[in-house]
XYZ file of C-alpha atoms in Angstrom:
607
model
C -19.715 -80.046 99.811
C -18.804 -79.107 96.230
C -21.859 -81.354 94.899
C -24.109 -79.294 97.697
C -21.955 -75.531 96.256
C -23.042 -76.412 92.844
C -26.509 -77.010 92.933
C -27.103 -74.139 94.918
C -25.497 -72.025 92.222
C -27.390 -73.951 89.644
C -30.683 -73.653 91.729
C -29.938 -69.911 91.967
C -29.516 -69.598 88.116
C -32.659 -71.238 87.283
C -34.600 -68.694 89.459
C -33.048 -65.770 87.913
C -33.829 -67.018 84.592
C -37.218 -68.033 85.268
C -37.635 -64.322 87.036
C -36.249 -63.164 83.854
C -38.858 -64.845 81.941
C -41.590 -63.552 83.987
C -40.554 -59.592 83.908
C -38.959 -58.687 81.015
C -37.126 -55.171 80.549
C -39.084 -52.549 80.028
C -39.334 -51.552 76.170
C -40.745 -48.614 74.400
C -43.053 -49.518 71.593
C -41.662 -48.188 68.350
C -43.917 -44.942 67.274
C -43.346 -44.220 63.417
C -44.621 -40.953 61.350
C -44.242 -40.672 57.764
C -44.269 -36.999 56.569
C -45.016 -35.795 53.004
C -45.189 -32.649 51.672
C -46.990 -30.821 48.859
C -46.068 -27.759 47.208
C -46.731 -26.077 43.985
C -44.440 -27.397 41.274
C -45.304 -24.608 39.087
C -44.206 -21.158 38.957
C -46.217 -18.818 41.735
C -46.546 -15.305 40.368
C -45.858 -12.681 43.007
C -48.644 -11.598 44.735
C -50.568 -14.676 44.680
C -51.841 -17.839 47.167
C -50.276 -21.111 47.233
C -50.289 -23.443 49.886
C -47.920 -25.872 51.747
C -49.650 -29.193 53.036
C -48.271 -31.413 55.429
C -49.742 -34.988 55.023
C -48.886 -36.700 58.728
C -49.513 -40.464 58.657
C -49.029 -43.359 61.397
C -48.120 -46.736 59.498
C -47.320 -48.258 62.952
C -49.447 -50.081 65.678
C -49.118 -47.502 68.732
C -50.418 -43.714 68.881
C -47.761 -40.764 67.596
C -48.203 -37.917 69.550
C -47.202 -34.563 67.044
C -46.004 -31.591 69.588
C -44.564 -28.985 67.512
C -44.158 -27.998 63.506
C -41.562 -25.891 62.324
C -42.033 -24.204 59.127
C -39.056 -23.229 57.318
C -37.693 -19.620 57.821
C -37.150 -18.432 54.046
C -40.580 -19.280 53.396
C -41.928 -17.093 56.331
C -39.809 -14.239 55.550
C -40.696 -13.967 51.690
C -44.200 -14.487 52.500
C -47.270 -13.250 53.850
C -48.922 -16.118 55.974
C -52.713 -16.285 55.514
C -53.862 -19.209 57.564
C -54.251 -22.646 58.045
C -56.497 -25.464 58.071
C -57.601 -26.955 60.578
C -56.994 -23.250 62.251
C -53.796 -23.284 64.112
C -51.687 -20.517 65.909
C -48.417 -19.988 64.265
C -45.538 -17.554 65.865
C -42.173 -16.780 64.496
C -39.370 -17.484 66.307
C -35.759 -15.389 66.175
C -34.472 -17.043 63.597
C -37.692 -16.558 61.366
C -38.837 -20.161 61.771
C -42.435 -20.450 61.840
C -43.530 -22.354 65.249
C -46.738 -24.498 65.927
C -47.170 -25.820 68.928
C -49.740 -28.679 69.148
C -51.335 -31.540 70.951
C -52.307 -33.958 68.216
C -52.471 -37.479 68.298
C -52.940 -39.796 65.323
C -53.879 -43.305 65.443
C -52.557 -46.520 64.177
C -52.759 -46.318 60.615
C -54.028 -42.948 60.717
C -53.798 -39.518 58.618
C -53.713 -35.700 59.821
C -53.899 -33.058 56.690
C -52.204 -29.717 58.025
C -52.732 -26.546 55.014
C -50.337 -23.309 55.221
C -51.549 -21.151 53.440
C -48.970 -17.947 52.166
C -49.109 -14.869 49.727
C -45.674 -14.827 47.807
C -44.064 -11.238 48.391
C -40.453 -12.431 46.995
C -39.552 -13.717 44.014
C -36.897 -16.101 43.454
C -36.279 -19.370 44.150
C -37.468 -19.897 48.115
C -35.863 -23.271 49.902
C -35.677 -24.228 53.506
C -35.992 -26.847 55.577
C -38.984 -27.174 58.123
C -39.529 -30.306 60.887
C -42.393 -32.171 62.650
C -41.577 -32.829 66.148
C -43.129 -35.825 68.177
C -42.600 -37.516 71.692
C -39.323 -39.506 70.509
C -38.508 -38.151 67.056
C -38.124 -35.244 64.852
C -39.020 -36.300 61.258
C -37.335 -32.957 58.667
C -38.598 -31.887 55.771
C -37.226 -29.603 52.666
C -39.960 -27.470 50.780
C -39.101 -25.187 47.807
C -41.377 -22.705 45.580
C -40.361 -20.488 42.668
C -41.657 -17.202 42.608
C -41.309 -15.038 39.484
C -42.274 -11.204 39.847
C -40.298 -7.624 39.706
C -38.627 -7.795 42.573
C -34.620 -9.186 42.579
C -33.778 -12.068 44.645
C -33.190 -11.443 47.809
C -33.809 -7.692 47.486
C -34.784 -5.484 50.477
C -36.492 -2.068 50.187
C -34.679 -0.570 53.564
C -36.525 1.813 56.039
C -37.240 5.325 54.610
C -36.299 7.601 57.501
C -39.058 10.924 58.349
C -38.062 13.300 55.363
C -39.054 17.470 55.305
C -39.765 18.374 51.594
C -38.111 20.664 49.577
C -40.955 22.725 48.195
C -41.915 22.265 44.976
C -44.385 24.940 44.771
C -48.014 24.529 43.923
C -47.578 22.528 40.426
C -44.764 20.211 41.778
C -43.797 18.316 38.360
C -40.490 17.937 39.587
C -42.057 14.858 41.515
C -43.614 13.288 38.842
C -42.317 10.116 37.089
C -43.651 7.703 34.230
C -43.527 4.070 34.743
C -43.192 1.156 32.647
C -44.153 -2.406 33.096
C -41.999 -4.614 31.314
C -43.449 -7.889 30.239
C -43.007 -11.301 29.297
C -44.386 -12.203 25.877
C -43.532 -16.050 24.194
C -40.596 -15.152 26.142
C -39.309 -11.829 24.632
C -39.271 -9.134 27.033
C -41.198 -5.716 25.884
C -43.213 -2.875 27.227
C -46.375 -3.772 27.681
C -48.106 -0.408 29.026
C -46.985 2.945 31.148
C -48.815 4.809 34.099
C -47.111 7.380 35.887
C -46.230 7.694 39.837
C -45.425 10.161 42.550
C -42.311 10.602 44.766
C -42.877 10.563 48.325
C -39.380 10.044 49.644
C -36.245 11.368 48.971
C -34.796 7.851 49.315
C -37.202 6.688 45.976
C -40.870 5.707 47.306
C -43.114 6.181 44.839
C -46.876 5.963 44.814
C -49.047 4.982 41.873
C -51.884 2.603 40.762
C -51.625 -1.531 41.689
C -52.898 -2.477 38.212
C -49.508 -0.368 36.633
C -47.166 -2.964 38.273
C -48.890 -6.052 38.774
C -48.886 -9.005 36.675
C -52.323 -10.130 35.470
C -53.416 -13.505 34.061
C -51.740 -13.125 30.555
C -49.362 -10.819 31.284
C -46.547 -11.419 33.368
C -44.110 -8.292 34.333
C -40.981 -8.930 34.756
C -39.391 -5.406 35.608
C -40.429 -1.910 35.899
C -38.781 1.345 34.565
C -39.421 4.472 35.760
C -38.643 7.572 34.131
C -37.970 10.946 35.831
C -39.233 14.308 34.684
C -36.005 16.406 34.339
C -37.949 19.347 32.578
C -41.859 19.954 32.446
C -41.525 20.620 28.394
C -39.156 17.654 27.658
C -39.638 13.265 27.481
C -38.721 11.631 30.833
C -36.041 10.012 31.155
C -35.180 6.516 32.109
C -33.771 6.366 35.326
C -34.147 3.415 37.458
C -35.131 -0.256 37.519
C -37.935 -0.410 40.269
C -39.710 -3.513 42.657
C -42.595 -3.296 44.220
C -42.879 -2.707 48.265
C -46.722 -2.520 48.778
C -49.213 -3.163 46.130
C -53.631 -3.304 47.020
C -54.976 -4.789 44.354
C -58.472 -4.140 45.861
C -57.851 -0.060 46.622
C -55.680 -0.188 43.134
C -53.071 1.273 45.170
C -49.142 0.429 45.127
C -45.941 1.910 46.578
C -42.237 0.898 44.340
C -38.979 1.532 45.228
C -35.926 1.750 42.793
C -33.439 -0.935 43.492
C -30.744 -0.406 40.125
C -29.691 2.135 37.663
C -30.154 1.971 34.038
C -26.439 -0.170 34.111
C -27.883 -2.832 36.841
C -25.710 -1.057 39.493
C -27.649 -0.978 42.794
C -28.527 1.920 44.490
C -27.294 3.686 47.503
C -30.114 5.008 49.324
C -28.344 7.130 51.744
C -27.464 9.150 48.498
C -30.728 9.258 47.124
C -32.017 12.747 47.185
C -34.921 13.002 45.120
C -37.844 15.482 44.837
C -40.606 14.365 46.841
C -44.062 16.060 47.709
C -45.957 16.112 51.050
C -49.108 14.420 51.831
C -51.994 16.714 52.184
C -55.340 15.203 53.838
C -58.029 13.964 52.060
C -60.577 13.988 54.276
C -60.338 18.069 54.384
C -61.539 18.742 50.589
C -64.368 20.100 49.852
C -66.694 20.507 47.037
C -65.431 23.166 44.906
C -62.032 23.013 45.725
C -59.277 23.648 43.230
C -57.400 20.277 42.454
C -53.815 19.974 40.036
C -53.632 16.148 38.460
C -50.313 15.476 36.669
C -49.418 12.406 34.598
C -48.354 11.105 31.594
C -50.849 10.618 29.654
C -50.016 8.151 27.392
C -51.804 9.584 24.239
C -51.715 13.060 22.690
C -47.464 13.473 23.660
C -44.908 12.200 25.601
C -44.299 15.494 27.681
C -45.836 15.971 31.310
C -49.836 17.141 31.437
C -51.632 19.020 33.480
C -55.101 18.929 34.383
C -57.087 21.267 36.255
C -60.295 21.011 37.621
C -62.568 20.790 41.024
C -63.856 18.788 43.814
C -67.133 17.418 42.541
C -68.124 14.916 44.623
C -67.541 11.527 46.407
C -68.101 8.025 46.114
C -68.569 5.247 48.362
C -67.643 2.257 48.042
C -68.192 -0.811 51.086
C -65.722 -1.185 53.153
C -63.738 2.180 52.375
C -66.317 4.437 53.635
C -68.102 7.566 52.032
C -64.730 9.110 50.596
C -63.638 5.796 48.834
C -62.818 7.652 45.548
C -63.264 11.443 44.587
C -64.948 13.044 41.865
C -63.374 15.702 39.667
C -64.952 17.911 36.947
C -61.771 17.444 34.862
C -61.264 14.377 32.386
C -57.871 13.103 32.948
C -56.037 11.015 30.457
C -55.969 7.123 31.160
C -51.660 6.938 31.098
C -51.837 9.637 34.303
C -53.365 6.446 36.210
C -51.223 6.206 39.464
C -49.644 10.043 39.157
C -50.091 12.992 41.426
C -53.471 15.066 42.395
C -52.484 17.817 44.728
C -54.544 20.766 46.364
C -53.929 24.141 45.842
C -50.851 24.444 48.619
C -49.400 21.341 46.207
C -50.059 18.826 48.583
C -50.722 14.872 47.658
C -54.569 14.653 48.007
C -55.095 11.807 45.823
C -53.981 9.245 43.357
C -55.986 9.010 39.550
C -57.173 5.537 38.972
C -58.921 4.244 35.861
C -60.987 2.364 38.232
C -62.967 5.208 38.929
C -66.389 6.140 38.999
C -68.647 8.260 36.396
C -69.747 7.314 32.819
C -66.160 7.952 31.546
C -64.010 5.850 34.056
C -63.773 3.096 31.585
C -63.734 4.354 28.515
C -60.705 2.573 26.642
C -59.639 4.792 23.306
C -56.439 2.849 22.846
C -55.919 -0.839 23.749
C -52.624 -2.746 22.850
C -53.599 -6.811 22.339
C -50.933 -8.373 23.102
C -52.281 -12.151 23.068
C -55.020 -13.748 21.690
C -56.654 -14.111 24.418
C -60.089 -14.850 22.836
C -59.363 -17.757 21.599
C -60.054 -17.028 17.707
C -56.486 -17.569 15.975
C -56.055 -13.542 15.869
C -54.289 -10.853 18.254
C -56.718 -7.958 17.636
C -58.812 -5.744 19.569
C -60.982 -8.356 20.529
C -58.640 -10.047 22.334
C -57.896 -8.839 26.353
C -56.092 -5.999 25.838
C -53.332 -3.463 27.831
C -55.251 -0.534 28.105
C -52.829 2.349 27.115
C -55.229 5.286 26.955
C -58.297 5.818 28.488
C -60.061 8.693 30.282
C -60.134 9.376 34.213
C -62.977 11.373 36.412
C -62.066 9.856 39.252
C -58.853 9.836 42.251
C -58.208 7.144 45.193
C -57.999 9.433 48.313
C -54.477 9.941 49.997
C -55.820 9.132 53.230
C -56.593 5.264 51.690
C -52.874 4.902 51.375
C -52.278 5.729 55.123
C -51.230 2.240 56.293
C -49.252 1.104 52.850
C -47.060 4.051 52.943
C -46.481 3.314 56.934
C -45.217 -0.209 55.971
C -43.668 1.018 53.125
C -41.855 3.369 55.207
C -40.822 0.740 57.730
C -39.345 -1.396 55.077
C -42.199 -4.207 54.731
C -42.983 -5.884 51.332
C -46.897 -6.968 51.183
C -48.298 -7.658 47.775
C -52.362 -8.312 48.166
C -53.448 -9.554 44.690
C -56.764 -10.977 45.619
C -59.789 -9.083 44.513
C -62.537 -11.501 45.787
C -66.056 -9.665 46.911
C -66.893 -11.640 49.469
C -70.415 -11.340 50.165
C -72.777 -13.855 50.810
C -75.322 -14.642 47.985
C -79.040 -15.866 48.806
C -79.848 -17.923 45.354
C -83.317 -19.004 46.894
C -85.670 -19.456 44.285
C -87.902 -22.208 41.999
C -86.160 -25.134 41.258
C -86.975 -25.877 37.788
C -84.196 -28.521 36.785
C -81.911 -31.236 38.910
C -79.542 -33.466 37.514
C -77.506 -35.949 39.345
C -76.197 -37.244 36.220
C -77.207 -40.591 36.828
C -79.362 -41.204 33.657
C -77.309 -40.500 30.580
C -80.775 -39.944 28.868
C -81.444 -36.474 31.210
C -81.470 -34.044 28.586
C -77.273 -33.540 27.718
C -75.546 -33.904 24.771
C -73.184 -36.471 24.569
C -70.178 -35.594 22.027
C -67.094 -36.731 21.142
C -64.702 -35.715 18.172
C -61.408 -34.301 17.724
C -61.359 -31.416 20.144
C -62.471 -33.099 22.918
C -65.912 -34.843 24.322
C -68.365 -33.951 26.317
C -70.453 -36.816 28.135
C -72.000 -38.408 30.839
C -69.373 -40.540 33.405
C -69.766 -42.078 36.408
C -72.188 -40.220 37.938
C -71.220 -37.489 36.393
C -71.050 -35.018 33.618
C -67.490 -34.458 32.087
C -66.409 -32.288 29.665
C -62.701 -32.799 28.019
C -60.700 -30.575 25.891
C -58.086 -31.828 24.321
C -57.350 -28.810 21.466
C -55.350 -25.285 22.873
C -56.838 -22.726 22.762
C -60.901 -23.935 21.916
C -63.912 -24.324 24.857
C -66.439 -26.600 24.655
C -69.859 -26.415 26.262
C -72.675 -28.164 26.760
C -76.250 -26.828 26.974
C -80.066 -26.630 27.312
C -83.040 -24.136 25.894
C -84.582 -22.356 29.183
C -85.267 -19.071 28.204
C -86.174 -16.797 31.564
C -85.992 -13.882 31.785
C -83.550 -14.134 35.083
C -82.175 -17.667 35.833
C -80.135 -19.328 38.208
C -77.509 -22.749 37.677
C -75.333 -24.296 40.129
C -73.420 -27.483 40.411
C -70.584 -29.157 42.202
C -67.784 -28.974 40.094
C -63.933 -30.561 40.064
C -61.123 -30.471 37.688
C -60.168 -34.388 36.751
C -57.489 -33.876 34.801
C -55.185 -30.496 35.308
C -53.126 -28.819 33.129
C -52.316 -25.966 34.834
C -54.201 -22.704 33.253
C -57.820 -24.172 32.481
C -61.230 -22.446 32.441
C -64.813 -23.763 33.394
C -67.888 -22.638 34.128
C -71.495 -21.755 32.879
C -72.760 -20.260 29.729
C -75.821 -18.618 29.428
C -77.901 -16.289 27.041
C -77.138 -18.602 23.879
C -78.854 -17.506 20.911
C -77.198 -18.433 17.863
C -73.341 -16.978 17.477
C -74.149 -15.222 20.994
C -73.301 -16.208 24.390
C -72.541 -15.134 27.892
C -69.266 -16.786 29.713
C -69.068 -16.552 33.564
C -66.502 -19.042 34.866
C -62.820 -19.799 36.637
C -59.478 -20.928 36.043
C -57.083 -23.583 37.185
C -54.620 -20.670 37.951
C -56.793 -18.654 40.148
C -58.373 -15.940 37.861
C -62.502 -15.293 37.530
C -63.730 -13.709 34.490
C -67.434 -12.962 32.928
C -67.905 -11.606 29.405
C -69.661 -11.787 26.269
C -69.527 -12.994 23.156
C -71.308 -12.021 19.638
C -69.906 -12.924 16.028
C -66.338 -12.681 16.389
C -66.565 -9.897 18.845
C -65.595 -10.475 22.525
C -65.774 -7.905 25.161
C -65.107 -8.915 29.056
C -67.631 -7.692 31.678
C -65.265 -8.309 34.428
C -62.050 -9.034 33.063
C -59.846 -11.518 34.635
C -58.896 -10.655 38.305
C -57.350 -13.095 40.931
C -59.037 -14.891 43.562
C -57.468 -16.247 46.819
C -60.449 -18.957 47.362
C -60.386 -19.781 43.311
C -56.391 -20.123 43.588
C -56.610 -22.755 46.751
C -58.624 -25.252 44.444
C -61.779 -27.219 44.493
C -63.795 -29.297 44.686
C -66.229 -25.943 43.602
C -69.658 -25.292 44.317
C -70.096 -23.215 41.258
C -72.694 -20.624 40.673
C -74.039 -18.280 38.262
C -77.121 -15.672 37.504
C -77.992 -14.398 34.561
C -80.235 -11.453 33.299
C -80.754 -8.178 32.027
C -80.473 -6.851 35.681
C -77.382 -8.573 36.835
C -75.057 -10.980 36.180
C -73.175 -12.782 38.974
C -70.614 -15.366 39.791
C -70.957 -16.904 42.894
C -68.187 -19.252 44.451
C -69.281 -21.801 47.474
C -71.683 -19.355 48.378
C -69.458 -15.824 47.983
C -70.105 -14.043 45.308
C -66.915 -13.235 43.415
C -67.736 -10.583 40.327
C -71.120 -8.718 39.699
C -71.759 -7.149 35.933
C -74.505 -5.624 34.164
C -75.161 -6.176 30.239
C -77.898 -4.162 29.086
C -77.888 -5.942 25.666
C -78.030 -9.400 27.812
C -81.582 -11.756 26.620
C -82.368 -14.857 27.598
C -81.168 -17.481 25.687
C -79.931 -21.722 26.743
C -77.886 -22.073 29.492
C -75.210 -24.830 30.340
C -72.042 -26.154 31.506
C -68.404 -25.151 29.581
C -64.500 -25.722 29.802
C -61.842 -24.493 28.213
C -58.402 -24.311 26.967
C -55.011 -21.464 26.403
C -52.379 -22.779 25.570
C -52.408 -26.356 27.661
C -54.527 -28.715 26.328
C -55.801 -31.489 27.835
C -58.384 -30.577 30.925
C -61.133 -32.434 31.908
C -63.552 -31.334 34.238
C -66.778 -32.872 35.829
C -70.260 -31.971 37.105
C -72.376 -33.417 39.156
C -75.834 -32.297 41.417
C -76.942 -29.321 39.132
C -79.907 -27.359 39.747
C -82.020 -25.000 37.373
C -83.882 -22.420 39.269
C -85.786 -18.837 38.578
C -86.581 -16.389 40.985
């Protein structure tokens, strides 16, 4: 009986076992996603693009299944979000997280690329910590930018509450202020030029040109000062440190906001009660009318200026309509750029911009050269200057400023840098020249010395610079009358704040420049002897900033030159003095050296 009792046991055992060996537990297979991010390592300047890439890989043997992303709040709320690529819908949650919620599957051994693309609005250092979320796992990430501009740290401009003027009467000077941009120079702070703004709160909004606060490529601001008038026959004086709430570079309209004293104490807004002027409408003048303009204008005194003069026409100007500036009979001083143009019951009608219209609106009689921008071992006038005086014929219309002072008003920082045209360029034409750079014997130069080489690579042309401050080019004799070159171009080796692009019209110590940077800036202008003068002078680009590969292009003639980027044009000029002359391929230097940068697929054509 005991034999029989344990050989049923044992029989029972073996069956379990052998059942066990048949159907095993159920196991989930182990899904694994590695997560990398990219971010800018160098300083952004407010204002401009940079992007945030995800890089989503599978290193495992079963699908991962991505449902969500979850980009990190302090990013969200001291940016502007632009897009993404691929295109994906992105919502912010309560807690300012930005939320995308996704179906995407990636394969054994497989890689997803997701872009965020943002337009820094706050400086300071910006940290958080995002998360990709998949079926079984949430995989965290930490991404961090600096962002150097005017505005503090952490520094909200606050809601302006609906405000009744106190009238000012018909010449309302009272509302009038001066504004300085301090910049960084080698690292000494100074001021590098003044405009001049107009209250439009009691609480301190004030309304004035973009290109009197922003940064631009060589100069960085750091702070702005603005001045009050306290008497219409005496200085202003310094008042208030000020940051920037909304700033157009496009309309070359911005709205600031005091945020300190003159002793760094911050300011009480509910105590604020400055003079402020109402806003008229625009759209009402007529030809004829009586206009007031009153500025500072940075030559000829330091006292207030008035300017009288009439309604004398409009401009238009795609995609701002027939009214996009208006035309006065009165020259205006270039330092009153960004003050106050009122009709004859003193109300705000219109802003003075040096980006106006008419024969006079760039007329530069005093330029401060900061730099040496040029590249010729000498700051001097030839160099990219800070235009301190000028002359004016020309206002932005109030009614432009419409939905920046509504955000302004509601408390919202946006700074839109990016000046990029944006229409589509036909370069049909006669291809007279192609070069794949296959056959080092194709027509180029191949040189090599101490600043650098230029020389066929790979497949490829490449040119190197490995001197600051110096461009080197590379070129050959077609002399039309109108031509056309384009080629697919990429930057090799970085270093941060290179330039590249196409020369054309060479003739001896003469040649035409129209080219990018590594730091998102376009540019065209001219050089003859030691004399350079910019066409276009550097302005920021959103599609330059988020980086190439390019396809570059350029035309060049008496007519019209243009820069074209992957089939956008970016900057139009006209040269007059422009002739034909050899055209090429250049990069250059500031004060990194090192860049390389190669071509490849180049055509030649003519219309």
């Amino acid at each position: 009986m005991k034999t029989k009792i344990r050989f049923v046991l044992t029989l029972l055992s073996l069956i379990i076992l052998v059942a066990g060996c048949l159907l095993p537990p159920t196991q989930e297979p182990e899904r694994v996603l590695t997560v990398e991010i990219s971010v800018p390592q160098n300083e952004i300047d407010q204002g401009h693009i940079f992007d945030l890439k995800l890089t989503l890989s599978n290193p495992g043997k079963f699908n991962v299944r991505v449902t969500r992303v979850v980009l990190p709040a302090e990013i969200m709320n001291a940016s502007r979000y632009v897009g993404s690529e691929p295109a994906l819908t992105l919502k912010q949650n309560q807690a300012g997280e930005g939320l995308v919620e996704m179906d995407l599957t990636i394969a054994p051994v497989g890689t997803e690329i997701l872009l965020f693309r943002f337009e820094a609005n706050q400086s300071g250092l910006i940290r958080g910590q995002g998360s990709v979320v998949t079926d079984n796992k949430t995989y965290p990430f930490q991404a961090e930018v600096q962002v150097v501009g005017v505005n503090p740290e952490g520094w909200q401009p606050g809601v302006s509450p609906a405000q009744t003027p106190i009238p000012l009467g018909r010449i309302p000077w009272q509302a009038v202020v001066q504004i300085e941009a301090v910049v960084d120079v080698d690292g000494r702070k100074q001021v590098g030029w003044s405009g001049s703004g107009t209250i439009i709160s009691k609480d301190g909004l004030i309304l004035t040109n973009a290109h009197v606060v922003l940064s631009d490529r060589f100069y960085r601001v750091v702070d702005l000062i603005v001045s009050l008038t306290v008497a219409d026959d005496a200085p202003p004086v310094q008042s208030y440190y000020a940051s920037i709430v909304q700033a157009d570079n496009s309309l070359d309209i911005a709205i600031i906001k005091p945020y300190a004293d003159m002793n760094n104490n911050p300011i009480n807004y509910d105590l604020l009660n400055l003079p402020f002027v109402p806003l008229g409408n625009s759209n009402d003048l007529e030809l004829g009318e009586s206009i007031n303009i009153l500025g500072y204008p940075g030559i000829g005194g330091r006292t207030i200026t008035l300017t009288s003069g009439e309604v004398s026409g409009f401009t238009a100007e795609d995609p701002y309509g027939n009214r996009a500036f208006i035309k006065t009979s009165g020259t205006i001083a270039g330092g009153n750029s960004g003050g106050l143009a009122v009709n004859s019951r003193g109300e705000l009608i219109g802003v003075p911009t040096e980006i106006g219209s008419g024969d006079l609106g760039n007329a530069i009689v005093d330029c401060r050269a900061l730099l040496d921008t040029n590249r010729d071992g000498y700051i001097d006038d030839n160099d990219s200057c800070v235009p301190t005086g000028g002359f004016i014929n020309a206002l932005r219309p109030i009614n432009l400023a419409t939905d920046l002072i509504t955000a302004a008003r509601n408390g919202e920082v946006t700074i839109a840098t990016d000046t990029t045209v944006g229409e589509s360029f036909d370069h049909s034409g006669e291809v007279i020249f192609e070069d794949d750079f296959s056959d080092p014997n194709s027509g180029w130069d191949s040189v090599v010395d101490e600043a650098g080489t230029a020389k066929y690579e790979d497949g490829e042309y490449t040119i190197s610079v490995i001197e600051p401050m110096y461009f080197i080019y590379a070129d050959q004799e077609y002399l039309y009358d109108s031509i056309f070159i384009e080629t697919e171009l990429r930057v090799v080796d970085s270093v941060g704040d290179g330039d590249f692009g196409f020369i054309c019209g060479l003739r001896g110590d003469e040649l035409t420049v129209l080219e990018i940077s590594e730091d998102g800036y376009y540019s065209i202008w001219k050089q003859s002897g030691s004399e350079v003068s910019f066409l276009v002078d550097w302005e920021y680009s959103q599609e330059v900033a988020a980086g190439g590969p390019f396809q570059l292009g350029a035309q060049c003639g008496r007519d019209e030159l243009i820069l074209v980027l992957n089939g956008q044009v970016l900057a139009r000029a006209v040269d007059q003095d422009y002739l034909p002359g050899s055209v090429g391929m250049m990069a250059g230097t500031f004060d990194n050296p090192g860049i390389k940068v190669a071509f490849d697929n180049l055509k030649i054509m003519i219309p």
